[in-house]
Amino acid sequence: MRIFKFGGASINNIERIKNTGNIIKDNAPQKLLVVISAMGKTTNALEKITEAFFENRKEDALQLFEQLKNNHLEVVKYLLVHNWKAAEDQLKEFFTEIEWMLHDKPVRNYDYYYDQIVCCGELFSTCIVAHYLAEQKVNVKWIDVRDVFRTDNNFRDAGVDFDFTATKINEEVLPLFSTNDVVMTQGFIGSTDENESTTLGREGSDYSAAIFANILHADALTIWKDVPAVMNADPNKFKEAVNIPLLNYTEVIEMAYYGAQVIHPKTIKPLQNKEIPLLVKSFIDPSLPGTVISSRIPKNLPPVIVVKENQVLMQFKSKDFSFVEDKPVEELHQLFEKVKLKPNLSQNTAISLLCCFDDHAEKTDALASEASTIFDVEIERNLTLLTIRHYDRPAIEKLTENKIIVLEQKTATTVQVLMR
């Protein structure tokens, strides 16, 4: 058995839905569990609906939702020939889930309503794709993952109850493969023991697919993207970026830690625990080999380049020239947690602590204001943080040319340079 995960870009129009359908159909005889995200831009639209509802702009919320409904119904109209009525009826059931809420008034916190509304994007998309596959004579079974994934009630970043979820998958999902070639379900979402919808946070769909892979003892998890493979740099910024055919789990976690848009670390853990390989392949050209991520140690990796713009350097300096360790640095780190800022780079001097953050102005300003009661605070904005793993001197010189280096840290495998 194999697990396939498709993101929203793979189904953001009718042509791509058909393309994704062909990939699934070609691989269906191997037994597939397929996880699909919401159609491109649907999540953003649902977020705007949630905001309007929570701000008591009921008519705006209903109007925005009407547009989203019509977009999905139009896809059904032009995609399906025989199954359009069944797909439309199923979609209308999901629409009702949101509409009854939008006619009410918010009495709980924003994150709760976010999850109840935004989760429906995945239900819409998988409904449409499953009906299309059935029309293409694929033996497919659609399931609602909220009946399978049990989570806590930490809305927008819910934790999965792994034991309960494993039992449900083994008892209710695994038997479906005795009569079906493909089981179609959603990523990113689950539900509490009170049947309230939840979302799993950043890269939740990849994580969902990895949990299925772990519990079902899958041969592999394939994540289908609009790039040919994992690359050593963002191809939109570096035309000379190259594909990386082989990576190991640790390397991917390190790349993600420094900000590379690869695979989220929480997706890796369920795979690493059972040594299930992760394949990153192109849905645009499935014939390309892509990248294989496993426990094998790759050799001769190219420099892996991560560039983060819009950085702010904050210097927290002792007010009385005492050693910075003598100051309540622990309290400072509590402030980081309070304002939800995590340093991308930090360095101590004798009397100061230097920290580089993504510059979310409202958060960095709040941090500077509160920290000024403990330290003298200096701020420099509009900086760039360059990280190079497996660096060499020519790569450093080329990427820092004509830049002023503000801060530099280097280990045997990684160099980080903060520059203006």
PDB file of C-alpha atoms in Angstrom, residues 6-22 36-42 71-72 74-80 125 128-129 132 226 283-284:
ATOM      1  CA  PHE A   6      -1.844  16.241  -3.283  1.00  0.00           C
ATOM      2  CA  GLY A   7      -1.820  19.931  -2.357  1.00  0.00           C
ATOM      3  CA  GLY A   8      -4.244  22.600  -3.468  1.00  0.00           C
ATOM      4  CA  ALA A   9      -2.156  23.581  -6.520  1.00  0.00           C
ATOM      5  CA  SER A  10      -2.651  20.112  -8.015  1.00  0.00           C
ATOM      6  CA  ILE A  11      -6.445  20.591  -8.226  1.00  0.00           C
ATOM      7  CA  ASN A  12      -6.851  24.340  -8.665  1.00  0.00           C
ATOM      8  CA  ASN A  13      -8.616  24.021 -12.027  1.00  0.00           C
ATOM      9  CA  ILE A  14     -10.419  21.393 -14.099  1.00  0.00           C
ATOM     10  CA  GLU A  15      -7.361  20.505 -16.174  1.00  0.00           C
ATOM     11  CA  ARG A  16      -5.310  19.844 -13.048  1.00  0.00           C
ATOM     12  CA  ILE A  17      -8.085  17.809 -11.420  1.00  0.00           C
ATOM     13  CA  LYS A  18      -8.095  15.588 -14.511  1.00  0.00           C
ATOM     14  CA  ASN A  19      -4.300  15.353 -14.374  1.00  0.00           C
ATOM     15  CA  THR A  20      -4.387  14.385 -10.690  1.00  0.00           C
ATOM     16  CA  GLY A  21      -7.114  11.879 -11.499  1.00  0.00           C
ATOM     17  CA  ASN A  22      -4.892  10.287 -14.141  1.00  0.00           C
ATOM     18  CA  ILE A  36      -6.040  15.909  -0.778  1.00  0.00           C
ATOM     19  CA  SER A  37      -5.957  19.535   0.380  1.00  0.00           C
ATOM     20  CA  ALA A  38      -8.506  22.244  -0.388  1.00  0.00           C
ATOM     21  CA  MET A  39      -8.539  23.587  -3.939  1.00  0.00           C
ATOM     22  CA  GLY A  40      -6.122  26.462  -4.538  1.00  0.00           C
ATOM     23  CA  LYS A  41      -7.148  29.711  -2.756  1.00  0.00           C
ATOM     24  CA  THR A  42     -10.162  28.059  -1.066  1.00  0.00           C
ATOM     25  CA  ASN A  71     -17.063  28.336  -7.715  1.00  0.00           C
ATOM     26  CA  HIS A  72     -17.192  24.718  -6.555  1.00  0.00           C
ATOM     27  CA  GLU A  74     -19.210  25.429 -11.442  1.00  0.00           C
ATOM     28  CA  VAL A  75     -16.281  22.979 -11.280  1.00  0.00           C
ATOM     29  CA  VAL A  76     -18.788  20.147 -10.803  1.00  0.00           C
ATOM     30  CA  LYS A  77     -20.828  21.387 -13.739  1.00  0.00           C
ATOM     31  CA  TYR A  78     -17.922  21.386 -16.194  1.00  0.00           C
ATOM     32  CA  LEU A  79     -15.946  18.423 -14.788  1.00  0.00           C
ATOM     33  CA  LEU A  80     -18.571  15.733 -14.281  1.00  0.00           C
ATOM     34  CA  SER A 125     -12.245  19.205  -2.840  1.00  0.00           C
ATOM     35  CA  ILE A 128     -15.345  16.512  -6.217  1.00  0.00           C
ATOM     36  CA  VAL A 129     -12.211  14.470  -6.951  1.00  0.00           C
ATOM     37  CA  TYR A 132     -14.543  12.317 -10.784  1.00  0.00           C
ATOM     38  CA  ASP A 226       4.484  21.709  -8.713  1.00  0.00           C
ATOM     39  CA  PHE A 283       2.353  16.314 -10.603  1.00  0.00           C
ATOM     40  CA  ILE A 284       3.147  18.352 -13.711  1.00  0.00           C
TER      41      ILE A 284
END
